[in-house]
Amino acid sequence: RERKSGSHVSQSFSSARSRKLKRAVLRYAAMAAVVVLAVAAGIFIFKPQPAPRLPAKHTQLTFTGKAYKPSISPDGQFMAYLAASDDSKGSRILVQDLSGGKPIEILSKLTRFQTLDWFPDGSELIVDASTTTAPRRTMIVPRFGGNARTLKNVGWEKSLSPDGVHIASAYQNSKSITITNVATGDYAFIPLPSDFTWIRNVHWSPLGGRIAFETRTGEKLAIWTTNIEGTQQHKVAEYDTYINTCAWTANGDAIYFNLPKGGSYDLMKVKINAKTGKAAGQAQVVQSGLQMGYFFDISADNKRLVYTRMLFSSNLWLLDLEKQADGQTIQPKQITTGTTLIESPTISPDGRWIAFGRGNLPIYNIFVMALEGGEAKQ
């Protein structure tokens, strides 16, 4: 997908505005973003082994550039995900068989989407979203599509209990977690400390008696656990940077989360005491340098990680304004190729050269090349 952005020009002289405009055209007309989903097998085999762990195998699953928010079925055989509609006026939910075949669309015309989660038996999904014809609501949708039914008394951030009987949920500005019975709509609250700025990524432990959730307090972001009675509430990890997604291990003895590091993410794991819910040590890096987006999910056997991968690249294009004839469209010329990120082009005063930056921070270098293209020199 091509990402476009406007440019803000603050120079007072018309010649300076013209140069700024041409540079903006070169930069933003070239930038493209591709969003893919990948699945990594073999990362989560954590039994002590004398031999080094084999590298994870990454497999690209989608190729549309519109996929995000993946959720893997409990048996690890299917992946549900969101994809932007072709008209870019909403989203739709698709289910992909990981053994092959084309994805099946099960719901469309979604807006303000929040939750996508599987029921424990894999037969249905729970979805929280608005649609183009109805306000926000929580829906239960069959795995291969069909009539959806609506739930009441649940918040935005939510997770199903291991038996599928209850939903734990919260609004981002909540001071409590709501436990709702799926069948009856009856609910109760778990009070939380009042100093949280917001709560998100509620996730129910597979053991059934404990819930993990993310919080922000001032500039601090943390992961907490609480039992369903609300009597054991413990902060298990805290950082000065964003934590994205938290997910329990299959046996409920640890929590995974991803942590930004430079231009990539580290997949982290913090062990949890099953009796108290406290952290059993500091969080450890499981896999570093993942080109991961905000969202990931883990299969019930902890052997497969499905995540959104963001790929960014850009190239320079030249638009010769002097060759424009009345009533004719100017055709741009591509003057660089490749999959790196090229930014901040600037044309030399004599109009013969162009300088630009190439790479991803913190590794970023300056190159010069002829304005009409050719070899770039660092």
mmCIF file of C-alpha atoms in Angstrom:
data_model
loop_
_atom_site.group_PDB
_atom_site.id
_atom_site.type_symbol
_atom_site.label_atom_id
_atom_site.label_comp_id
_atom_site.label_asym_id
_atom_site.label_seq_id
_atom_site.Cartn_x
_atom_site.Cartn_y
_atom_site.Cartn_z
ATOM 1 C CA ARG A 1 0.000 0.000 0.000
ATOM 2 C CA GLU A 2 1.204 3.459 -0.718
ATOM 3 C CA ARG A 3 1.265 5.793 2.256
ATOM 4 C CA LYS A 4 0.748 9.448 1.442
ATOM 5 C CA SER A 5 1.203 12.448 3.603
ATOM 6 C CA GLY A 6 0.962 16.167 3.111
ATOM 7 C CA SER A 7 3.850 18.511 3.709
ATOM 8 C CA HIS A 8 3.887 21.692 5.794
ATOM 9 C CA VAL A 9 5.883 24.555 4.280
ATOM 10 C CA SER A 10 6.980 27.363 6.571
ATOM 11 C CA GLN A 11 9.369 29.293 4.307
ATOM 12 C CA SER A 12 8.272 32.761 3.282
ATOM 13 C CA PHE A 13 9.928 32.897 -0.150
ATOM 14 C CA SER A 14 8.217 31.261 -3.145
ATOM 15 C CA SER A 15 11.434 29.627 -4.402
ATOM 16 C CA ALA A 16 11.939 27.942 -1.046
ATOM 17 C CA ARG A 17 8.340 26.703 -1.115
ATOM 18 C CA SER A 18 8.895 25.228 -4.561
ATOM 19 C CA ARG A 19 12.001 23.338 -3.456
ATOM 20 C CA LYS A 20 10.233 22.060 -0.354
ATOM 21 C CA LEU A 21 7.267 20.883 -2.407
ATOM 22 C CA LYS A 22 9.427 18.962 -4.862
ATOM 23 C CA ARG A 23 11.269 17.293 -2.031
ATOM 24 C CA ALA A 24 7.987 16.294 -0.388
ATOM 25 C CA VAL A 25 6.720 14.819 -3.654
ATOM 26 C CA LEU A 26 9.894 12.785 -4.069
ATOM 27 C CA ARG A 27 9.754 11.502 -0.550
ATOM 28 C CA TYR A 28 6.132 10.636 -0.013
ATOM 29 C CA ALA A 29 5.239 9.421 -3.462
ATOM 30 C CA ALA A 30 7.941 6.787 -3.023
ATOM 31 C CA MET A 31 7.088 5.364 0.386
ATOM 32 C CA ALA A 32 5.204 2.080 0.560
ATOM 33 C CA ALA A 33 4.121 -0.035 3.514
ATOM 34 C CA VAL A 34 3.356 -3.708 3.331
ATOM 35 C CA VAL A 35 1.663 -5.459 6.209
ATOM 36 C CA VAL A 36 1.969 -9.225 6.390
ATOM 37 C CA LEU A 37 1.328 -11.938 8.886
ATOM 38 C CA ALA A 38 3.959 -14.516 9.703
ATOM 39 C CA VAL A 39 3.924 -17.646 11.819
ATOM 40 C CA ALA A 40 6.959 -18.894 13.683
ATOM 41 C CA ALA A 41 7.163 -22.508 14.782
ATOM 42 C CA GLY A 42 9.572 -23.944 17.284
ATOM 43 C CA ILE A 43 10.152 -20.800 19.380
ATOM 44 C CA PHE A 44 8.227 -21.964 22.398
ATOM 45 C CA ILE A 45 9.793 -25.275 23.289
ATOM 46 C CA PHE A 46 11.290 -24.239 26.590
ATOM 47 C CA LYS A 47 12.262 -27.522 28.210
ATOM 48 C CA PRO A 48 15.949 -27.545 29.190
ATOM 49 C CA GLN A 49 18.004 -28.808 26.260
ATOM 50 C CA PRO A 50 21.721 -29.395 26.069
ATOM 51 C CA ALA A 51 21.885 -28.396 22.409
ATOM 52 C CA PRO A 52 21.267 -24.836 21.136
ATOM 53 C CA ARG A 53 17.717 -24.052 20.064
ATOM 54 C CA LEU A 54 17.179 -24.263 16.313
ATOM 55 C CA PRO A 55 16.310 -21.019 14.499
ATOM 56 C CA ALA A 56 12.603 -20.367 14.221
ATOM 57 C CA LYS A 57 10.948 -20.946 10.863
ATOM 58 C CA HIS A 58 9.005 -17.926 9.589
ATOM 59 C CA THR A 59 6.293 -18.382 6.971
ATOM 60 C CA GLN A 60 4.436 -15.515 5.314
ATOM 61 C CA LEU A 61 0.701 -16.218 5.316
ATOM 62 C CA THR A 62 -0.926 -13.185 3.684
ATOM 63 C CA PHE A 63 0.169 -11.098 0.723
ATOM 64 C CA THR A 64 -2.475 -8.391 0.453
ATOM 65 C CA GLY A 65 -0.746 -5.712 2.514
ATOM 66 C CA LYS A 66 -4.022 -5.171 4.413
ATOM 67 C CA ALA A 67 -3.904 -7.813 7.168
ATOM 68 C CA TYR A 68 -3.641 -7.152 10.905
ATOM 69 C CA LYS A 69 -4.797 -8.280 14.388
ATOM 70 C CA PRO A 70 -4.235 -12.062 13.967
ATOM 71 C CA SER A 71 -5.771 -14.640 16.307
ATOM 72 C CA ILE A 72 -4.853 -18.330 16.116
ATOM 73 C CA SER A 73 -7.402 -21.047 16.915
ATOM 74 C CA PRO A 74 -6.915 -23.181 20.051
ATOM 75 C CA ASP A 75 -5.886 -26.204 17.960
ATOM 76 C CA GLY A 76 -3.403 -24.127 15.952
ATOM 77 C CA GLN A 77 -5.036 -25.045 12.630
ATOM 78 C CA PHE A 78 -6.795 -21.784 11.744
ATOM 79 C CA MET A 79 -5.999 -18.093 11.878
ATOM 80 C CA ALA A 80 -8.594 -15.342 12.040
ATOM 81 C CA TYR A 81 -7.493 -11.838 11.128
ATOM 82 C CA LEU A 82 -8.718 -8.438 10.052
ATOM 83 C CA ALA A 83 -8.181 -6.970 6.619
ATOM 84 C CA ALA A 84 -9.054 -3.536 5.326
ATOM 85 C CA SER A 85 -11.958 -3.525 2.870
ATOM 86 C CA ASP A 86 -11.165 -2.927 -0.774
ATOM 87 C CA ASP A 87 -12.842 0.480 -0.588
ATOM 88 C CA SER A 88 -10.880 1.313 2.621
ATOM 89 C CA LYS A 89 -14.174 2.205 4.344
ATOM 90 C CA GLY A 90 -14.042 -0.525 6.968
ATOM 91 C CA SER A 91 -12.604 -3.912 7.846
ATOM 92 C CA ARG A 92 -13.609 -7.514 7.439
ATOM 93 C CA ILE A 93 -12.759 -10.691 9.336
ATOM 94 C CA LEU A 94 -11.274 -13.624 7.466
ATOM 95 C CA VAL A 95 -10.398 -17.150 8.593
ATOM 96 C CA GLN A 96 -7.421 -18.898 7.006
ATOM 97 C CA ASP A 97 -6.721 -22.640 7.193
ATOM 98 C CA LEU A 98 -2.997 -22.772 7.996
ATOM 99 C CA SER A 99 -2.596 -25.959 5.956
ATOM 100 C CA GLY A 100 -3.513 -24.041 2.792
ATOM 101 C CA GLY A 101 -6.405 -22.784 0.714
ATOM 102 C CA LYS A 102 -8.102 -19.417 0.400
ATOM 103 C CA PRO A 103 -9.342 -17.443 3.405
ATOM 104 C CA ILE A 104 -13.074 -17.320 4.164
ATOM 105 C CA GLU A 105 -14.713 -13.982 4.919
ATOM 106 C CA ILE A 106 -17.041 -14.335 7.912
ATOM 107 C CA LEU A 107 -17.890 -10.721 8.740
ATOM 108 C CA SER A 108 -17.564 -7.404 6.903
ATOM 109 C CA LYS A 109 -18.206 -3.653 7.161
ATOM 110 C CA LEU A 110 -16.569 -3.397 10.591
ATOM 111 C CA THR A 111 -15.468 -0.083 12.084
ATOM 112 C CA ARG A 112 -13.849 0.790 15.430
ATOM 113 C CA PHE A 113 -12.779 -2.811 15.844
ATOM 114 C CA GLN A 114 -11.374 -3.956 19.196
ATOM 115 C CA THR A 115 -11.473 -7.684 20.046
ATOM 116 C CA LEU A 116 -11.020 -10.879 18.039
ATOM 117 C CA ASP A 117 -10.787 -14.077 20.078
ATOM 118 C CA TRP A 118 -11.620 -17.761 19.675
ATOM 119 C CA PHE A 119 -13.928 -19.834 21.850
ATOM 120 C CA PRO A 120 -12.048 -22.730 23.496
ATOM 121 C CA ASP A 121 -13.566 -25.357 21.184
ATOM 122 C CA GLY A 122 -12.634 -23.330 18.078
ATOM 123 C CA SER A 123 -16.189 -23.337 16.709
ATOM 124 C CA GLU A 124 -16.882 -19.603 17.163
ATOM 125 C CA LEU A 125 -15.179 -16.251 17.524
ATOM 126 C CA ILE A 126 -15.989 -13.309 19.739
ATOM 127 C CA VAL A 127 -15.796 -9.916 18.040
ATOM 128 C CA ASP A 128 -16.121 -6.414 19.446
ATOM 129 C CA ALA A 129 -16.737 -3.749 16.817
ATOM 130 C CA SER A 130 -19.085 -1.200 15.340
ATOM 131 C CA THR A 131 -20.458 -1.708 11.854
ATOM 132 C CA THR A 132 -21.516 0.713 9.165
ATOM 133 C CA THR A 133 -25.150 0.032 10.121
ATOM 134 C CA ALA A 134 -24.999 -0.472 13.917
ATOM 135 C CA PRO A 135 -23.171 0.958 16.968
ATOM 136 C CA ARG A 136 -20.463 -0.882 18.902
ATOM 137 C CA ARG A 137 -21.477 -4.283 20.197
ATOM 138 C CA THR A 138 -19.976 -7.643 21.118
ATOM 139 C CA MET A 139 -20.868 -10.431 18.706
ATOM 140 C CA ILE A 140 -20.340 -14.188 18.604
ATOM 141 C CA VAL A 141 -19.754 -15.402 15.050
ATOM 142 C CA PRO A 142 -19.490 -19.007 13.748
ATOM 143 C CA ARG A 143 -16.006 -19.916 12.541
ATOM 144 C CA PHE A 144 -17.074 -20.269 8.902
ATOM 145 C CA GLY A 145 -19.617 -17.445 8.941
ATOM 146 C CA GLY A 146 -23.343 -17.305 9.563
ATOM 147 C CA ASN A 147 -25.719 -15.499 11.863
ATOM 148 C CA ALA A 148 -24.015 -13.593 14.671
ATOM 149 C CA ARG A 149 -25.550 -13.193 18.120
ATOM 150 C CA THR A 150 -24.999 -10.184 20.377
ATOM 151 C CA LEU A 151 -23.791 -10.143 23.989
ATOM 152 C CA LYS A 152 -24.569 -7.561 26.668
ATOM 153 C CA ASN A 153 -22.670 -6.149 29.648
ATOM 154 C CA VAL A 154 -19.143 -6.485 28.303
ATOM 155 C CA GLY A 155 -16.444 -3.834 27.782
ATOM 156 C CA TRP A 156 -13.998 -3.173 24.960
ATOM 157 C CA GLU A 157 -10.951 -5.106 26.152
ATOM 158 C CA LYS A 158 -11.965 -8.718 26.706
ATOM 159 C CA SER A 159 -10.924 -12.356 26.950
ATOM 160 C CA LEU A 160 -12.855 -15.616 27.264
ATOM 161 C CA SER A 161 -12.441 -17.942 30.233
ATOM 162 C CA PRO A 162 -10.841 -21.326 29.392
ATOM 163 C CA ASP A 163 -14.240 -23.039 29.565
ATOM 164 C CA GLY A 164 -15.953 -20.389 27.425
ATOM 165 C CA VAL A 165 -18.571 -19.677 30.130
ATOM 166 C CA HIS A 166 -17.428 -16.164 31.135
ATOM 167 C CA ILE A 167 -15.813 -13.100 29.576
ATOM 168 C CA ALA A 168 -13.389 -10.826 31.401
ATOM 169 C CA SER A 169 -13.586 -7.295 30.011
ATOM 170 C CA ALA A 170 -12.760 -3.665 30.704
ATOM 171 C CA TYR A 171 -13.003 -0.273 29.076
ATOM 172 C CA GLN A 172 -9.664 1.491 28.679
ATOM 173 C CA ASN A 173 -10.538 4.035 31.373
ATOM 174 C CA SER A 174 -12.024 1.392 33.687
ATOM 175 C CA LYS A 175 -11.251 1.075 37.379
ATOM 176 C CA SER A 176 -12.437 -2.534 37.399
ATOM 177 C CA ILE A 177 -12.620 -5.718 35.334
ATOM 178 C CA THR A 178 -16.092 -7.052 34.524
ATOM 179 C CA ILE A 179 -16.795 -10.798 34.598
ATOM 180 C CA THR A 180 -19.844 -11.562 32.432
ATOM 181 C CA ASN A 181 -21.693 -14.850 31.965
ATOM 182 C CA VAL A 182 -21.895 -15.499 28.201
ATOM 183 C CA ALA A 183 -25.254 -17.304 28.391
ATOM 184 C CA THR A 184 -27.151 -15.107 30.856
ATOM 185 C CA GLY A 185 -25.448 -11.709 30.731
ATOM 186 C CA ASP A 186 -25.101 -11.652 34.533
ATOM 187 C CA TYR A 187 -21.973 -9.834 35.660
ATOM 188 C CA ALA A 188 -19.763 -8.911 38.610
ATOM 189 C CA PHE A 189 -16.782 -6.578 39.085
ATOM 190 C CA ILE A 190 -13.155 -7.008 40.138
ATOM 191 C CA PRO A 191 -12.080 -3.618 41.603
ATOM 192 C CA LEU A 192 -8.637 -2.361 40.572
ATOM 193 C CA PRO A 193 -6.296 0.359 41.904
ATOM 194 C CA SER A 194 -7.645 3.810 41.053
ATOM 195 C CA ASP A 195 -4.389 5.363 39.798
ATOM 196 C CA PHE A 196 -4.336 3.602 36.410
ATOM 197 C CA THR A 197 -4.539 5.961 33.424
ATOM 198 C CA TRP A 198 -5.930 3.137 31.318
ATOM 199 C CA ILE A 199 -6.272 -0.649 31.081
ATOM 200 C CA ARG A 200 -5.995 -2.822 27.980
ATOM 201 C CA ASN A 201 -5.156 -6.327 26.669
ATOM 202 C CA VAL A 202 -7.125 -8.269 29.256
ATOM 203 C CA HIS A 203 -6.126 -11.963 28.999
ATOM 204 C CA TRP A 204 -7.549 -14.898 30.974
ATOM 205 C CA SER A 205 -5.114 -17.552 32.217
ATOM 206 C CA PRO A 206 -5.665 -21.104 30.894
ATOM 207 C CA LEU A 207 -5.752 -22.230 34.535
ATOM 208 C CA GLY A 208 -9.010 -20.286 34.888
ATOM 209 C CA GLY A 209 -8.419 -18.498 38.163
ATOM 210 C CA ARG A 210 -6.261 -15.549 37.112
ATOM 211 C CA ILE A 211 -6.322 -12.672 34.619
ATOM 212 C CA ALA A 212 -3.460 -10.613 33.168
ATOM 213 C CA PHE A 213 -3.868 -7.056 31.918
ATOM 214 C CA GLU A 214 -1.774 -4.067 30.864
ATOM 215 C CA THR A 215 -1.887 -0.661 32.520
ATOM 216 C CA ARG A 216 -0.484 2.801 32.202
ATOM 217 C CA THR A 217 0.200 5.018 35.212
ATOM 218 C CA GLY A 218 1.813 8.336 34.309
ATOM 219 C CA GLU A 219 4.732 7.423 32.038
ATOM 220 C CA LYS A 220 5.004 3.856 33.348
ATOM 221 C CA LEU A 221 3.512 0.879 31.505
ATOM 222 C CA ALA A 222 3.087 -2.405 33.301
ATOM 223 C CA ILE A 223 1.609 -5.902 33.263
ATOM 224 C CA TRP A 224 -0.481 -6.963 36.242
ATOM 225 C CA THR A 225 -2.169 -10.151 37.353
ATOM 226 C CA THR A 226 -5.258 -10.585 39.515
ATOM 227 C CA ASN A 227 -7.228 -13.591 40.631
ATOM 228 C CA ILE A 228 -10.927 -13.569 39.796
ATOM 229 C CA GLU A 229 -11.805 -12.754 43.422
ATOM 230 C CA GLY A 230 -9.615 -9.631 43.222
ATOM 231 C CA THR A 231 -7.661 -10.508 46.376
ATOM 232 C CA GLN A 232 -4.271 -11.067 44.705
ATOM 233 C CA GLN A 233 -3.198 -8.186 42.447
ATOM 234 C CA HIS A 234 0.461 -7.947 41.513
ATOM 235 C CA LYS A 235 2.584 -5.937 39.089
ATOM 236 C CA VAL A 236 4.796 -8.471 37.258
ATOM 237 C CA ALA A 237 6.658 -6.216 34.780
ATOM 238 C CA GLU A 238 7.080 -2.459 34.279
ATOM 239 C CA TYR A 239 8.759 -0.319 31.610
ATOM 240 C CA ASP A 240 9.068 3.257 30.376
ATOM 241 C CA THR A 241 8.075 2.192 26.862
ATOM 242 C CA TYR A 242 5.003 0.639 25.300
ATOM 243 C CA ILE A 243 4.236 -2.997 25.995
ATOM 244 C CA ASN A 244 2.216 -4.637 23.238
ATOM 245 C CA THR A 245 -0.037 -7.653 23.773
ATOM 246 C CA CYS A 246 0.248 -10.058 26.679
ATOM 247 C CA ALA A 247 -0.529 -13.766 26.410
ATOM 248 C CA TRP A 248 -0.287 -16.641 28.885
ATOM 249 C CA THR A 249 1.657 -19.831 28.285
ATOM 250 C CA ALA A 250 -0.374 -23.024 27.838
ATOM 251 C CA ASN A 251 0.092 -24.120 31.458
ATOM 252 C CA GLY A 252 -0.370 -20.642 32.947
ATOM 253 C CA ASP A 253 3.123 -20.418 34.448
ATOM 254 C CA ALA A 254 4.324 -17.395 32.434
ATOM 255 C CA ILE A 255 3.213 -14.425 30.335
ATOM 256 C CA TYR A 256 4.582 -13.421 26.931
ATOM 257 C CA PHE A 257 4.654 -9.821 25.702
ATOM 258 C CA ASN A 258 6.554 -7.847 23.079
ATOM 259 C CA LEU A 259 8.763 -4.879 23.813
ATOM 260 C CA PRO A 260 10.012 -2.332 21.231
ATOM 261 C CA LYS A 261 13.774 -2.204 20.841
ATOM 262 C CA GLY A 262 15.174 0.117 18.178
ATOM 263 C CA GLY A 263 13.444 -0.688 14.907
ATOM 264 C CA SER A 264 12.293 -4.158 15.990
ATOM 265 C CA TYR A 265 10.714 -5.992 18.921
ATOM 266 C CA ASP A 266 11.897 -8.421 21.558
ATOM 267 C CA LEU A 267 9.530 -11.215 22.538
ATOM 268 C CA MET A 268 9.646 -11.337 26.338
ATOM 269 C CA LYS A 269 8.570 -13.910 28.918
ATOM 270 C CA VAL A 270 8.005 -13.392 32.631
ATOM 271 C CA LYS A 271 7.400 -16.426 34.851
ATOM 272 C CA ILE A 272 4.397 -16.289 37.192
ATOM 273 C CA ASN A 273 3.937 -18.049 40.533
ATOM 274 C CA ALA A 274 0.772 -20.117 40.038
ATOM 275 C CA LYS A 275 -0.254 -19.810 43.707
ATOM 276 C CA THR A 276 0.223 -16.075 44.232
ATOM 277 C CA GLY A 277 0.249 -14.509 40.757
ATOM 278 C CA LYS A 278 3.547 -12.761 41.534
ATOM 279 C CA ALA A 279 6.473 -12.612 39.114
ATOM 280 C CA ALA A 280 8.945 -15.439 39.696
ATOM 281 C CA GLY A 281 11.980 -13.439 38.535
ATOM 282 C CA GLN A 282 12.742 -10.786 35.930
ATOM 283 C CA ALA A 283 11.323 -10.929 32.416
ATOM 284 C CA GLN A 284 13.660 -12.639 29.933
ATOM 285 C CA VAL A 285 14.151 -12.250 26.172
ATOM 286 C CA VAL A 286 12.812 -15.256 24.249
ATOM 287 C CA GLN A 287 13.431 -13.988 20.725
ATOM 288 C CA SER A 288 15.052 -10.705 19.731
ATOM 289 C CA GLY A 289 14.982 -8.648 16.551
ATOM 290 C CA LEU A 290 11.470 -9.602 15.419
ATOM 291 C CA GLN A 291 9.992 -7.356 12.724
ATOM 292 C CA MET A 292 6.719 -7.471 14.596
ATOM 293 C CA GLY A 293 3.776 -5.119 14.633
ATOM 294 C CA TYR A 294 1.592 -4.401 17.647
ATOM 295 C CA PHE A 295 -0.348 -7.654 17.684
ATOM 296 C CA PHE A 296 0.504 -11.312 18.120
ATOM 297 C CA ASP A 297 -1.147 -14.508 19.305
ATOM 298 C CA ILE A 298 0.147 -17.896 20.451
ATOM 299 C CA SER A 299 -1.303 -21.346 19.816
ATOM 300 C CA ALA A 300 -2.532 -23.321 22.827
ATOM 301 C CA ASP A 301 0.488 -25.665 22.666
ATOM 302 C CA ASN A 302 2.912 -22.684 22.641
ATOM 303 C CA LYS A 303 4.577 -23.912 19.462
ATOM 304 C CA ARG A 304 3.278 -21.328 17.011
ATOM 305 C CA LEU A 305 3.390 -17.559 17.148
ATOM 306 C CA VAL A 306 1.293 -15.634 14.650
ATOM 307 C CA TYR A 307 1.947 -11.930 14.362
ATOM 308 C CA THR A 308 1.569 -8.866 12.202
ATOM 309 C CA ARG A 309 4.772 -7.942 10.432
ATOM 310 C CA MET A 310 5.249 -4.409 9.150
ATOM 311 C CA LEU A 311 7.557 -3.991 6.159
ATOM 312 C CA PHE A 312 8.522 -0.494 5.051
ATOM 313 C CA SER A 313 10.475 0.504 1.968
ATOM 314 C CA SER A 314 10.711 3.594 -0.183
ATOM 315 C CA ASN A 315 12.400 4.788 -3.360
ATOM 316 C CA LEU A 316 12.971 8.148 -5.012
ATOM 317 C CA TRP A 317 10.945 9.353 -7.984
ATOM 318 C CA LEU A 318 11.685 12.413 -10.097
ATOM 319 C CA LEU A 319 8.944 14.733 -11.293
ATOM 320 C CA ASP A 320 10.167 17.225 -13.918
ATOM 321 C CA LEU A 321 7.824 20.183 -13.606
ATOM 322 C CA GLU A 322 9.452 22.098 -16.485
ATOM 323 C CA LYS A 323 8.337 19.448 -18.989
ATOM 324 C CA GLN A 324 4.686 19.930 -18.197
ATOM 325 C CA ALA A 325 2.560 20.952 -21.168
ATOM 326 C CA ASP A 326 -0.866 22.521 -20.905
ATOM 327 C CA GLY A 327 -3.485 19.890 -20.192
ATOM 328 C CA GLN A 328 -0.954 17.032 -19.953
ATOM 329 C CA THR A 329 -0.145 14.891 -16.923
ATOM 330 C CA ILE A 330 3.501 14.750 -15.821
ATOM 331 C CA GLN A 331 4.886 11.223 -15.644
ATOM 332 C CA PRO A 332 7.272 10.599 -12.718
ATOM 333 C CA LYS A 333 10.489 8.650 -13.212
ATOM 334 C CA GLN A 334 11.750 6.175 -10.605
ATOM 335 C CA ILE A 335 15.435 6.876 -9.908
ATOM 336 C CA THR A 336 16.210 4.356 -7.112
ATOM 337 C CA THR A 337 15.186 0.732 -6.564
ATOM 338 C CA GLY A 338 15.375 -1.688 -3.664
ATOM 339 C CA THR A 339 13.692 -2.515 -0.372
ATOM 340 C CA THR A 340 15.498 -0.148 2.007
ATOM 341 C CA LEU A 341 13.975 3.004 3.451
ATOM 342 C CA ILE A 342 15.045 6.186 1.630
ATOM 343 C CA GLU A 343 14.120 9.521 3.179
ATOM 344 C CA SER A 344 14.806 13.279 3.240
ATOM 345 C CA PRO A 345 15.928 13.911 -0.357
ATOM 346 C CA THR A 346 17.442 17.305 -1.116
ATOM 347 C CA ILE A 347 18.497 18.699 -4.512
ATOM 348 C CA SER A 348 21.828 20.515 -4.847
ATOM 349 C CA PRO A 349 21.763 24.272 -5.678
ATOM 350 C CA ASP A 350 22.985 23.630 -9.243
ATOM 351 C CA GLY A 351 20.219 21.032 -9.791
ATOM 352 C CA ARG A 352 22.655 18.266 -10.766
ATOM 353 C CA TRP A 353 22.743 16.109 -7.613
ATOM 354 C CA ILE A 354 20.455 14.703 -4.999
ATOM 355 C CA ALA A 355 21.440 13.778 -1.446
ATOM 356 C CA PHE A 356 19.300 11.436 0.685
ATOM 357 C CA GLY A 357 19.321 9.260 3.775
ATOM 358 C CA ARG A 358 19.088 5.479 3.519
ATOM 359 C CA GLY A 359 18.507 2.872 6.214
ATOM 360 C CA ASN A 360 16.542 2.542 9.438
ATOM 361 C CA LEU A 361 17.471 4.348 12.621
ATOM 362 C CA PRO A 362 19.804 4.000 14.415
ATOM 363 C CA ILE A 363 21.688 2.761 11.305
ATOM 364 C CA TYR A 364 21.279 5.589 8.820
ATOM 365 C CA ASN A 365 23.690 6.839 6.146
ATOM 366 C CA ILE A 366 23.833 9.696 3.649
ATOM 367 C CA PHE A 367 24.226 9.085 -0.095
ATOM 368 C CA VAL A 368 24.653 11.311 -3.145
ATOM 369 C CA MET A 369 23.688 10.480 -6.730
ATOM 370 C CA ALA A 370 23.026 12.254 -10.014
ATOM 371 C CA LEU A 371 19.561 13.789 -10.170
ATOM 372 C CA GLU A 372 18.614 11.651 -13.184
ATOM 373 C CA GLY A 373 19.645 8.447 -11.388
ATOM 374 C CA GLY A 374 22.684 6.180 -11.479
ATOM 375 C CA GLU A 375 25.147 4.915 -8.909
ATOM 376 C CA ALA A 376 24.644 6.198 -5.360
ATOM 377 C CA LYS A 377 27.833 7.022 -3.439
ATOM 378 C CA GLN A 378 27.936 7.036 0.356
#
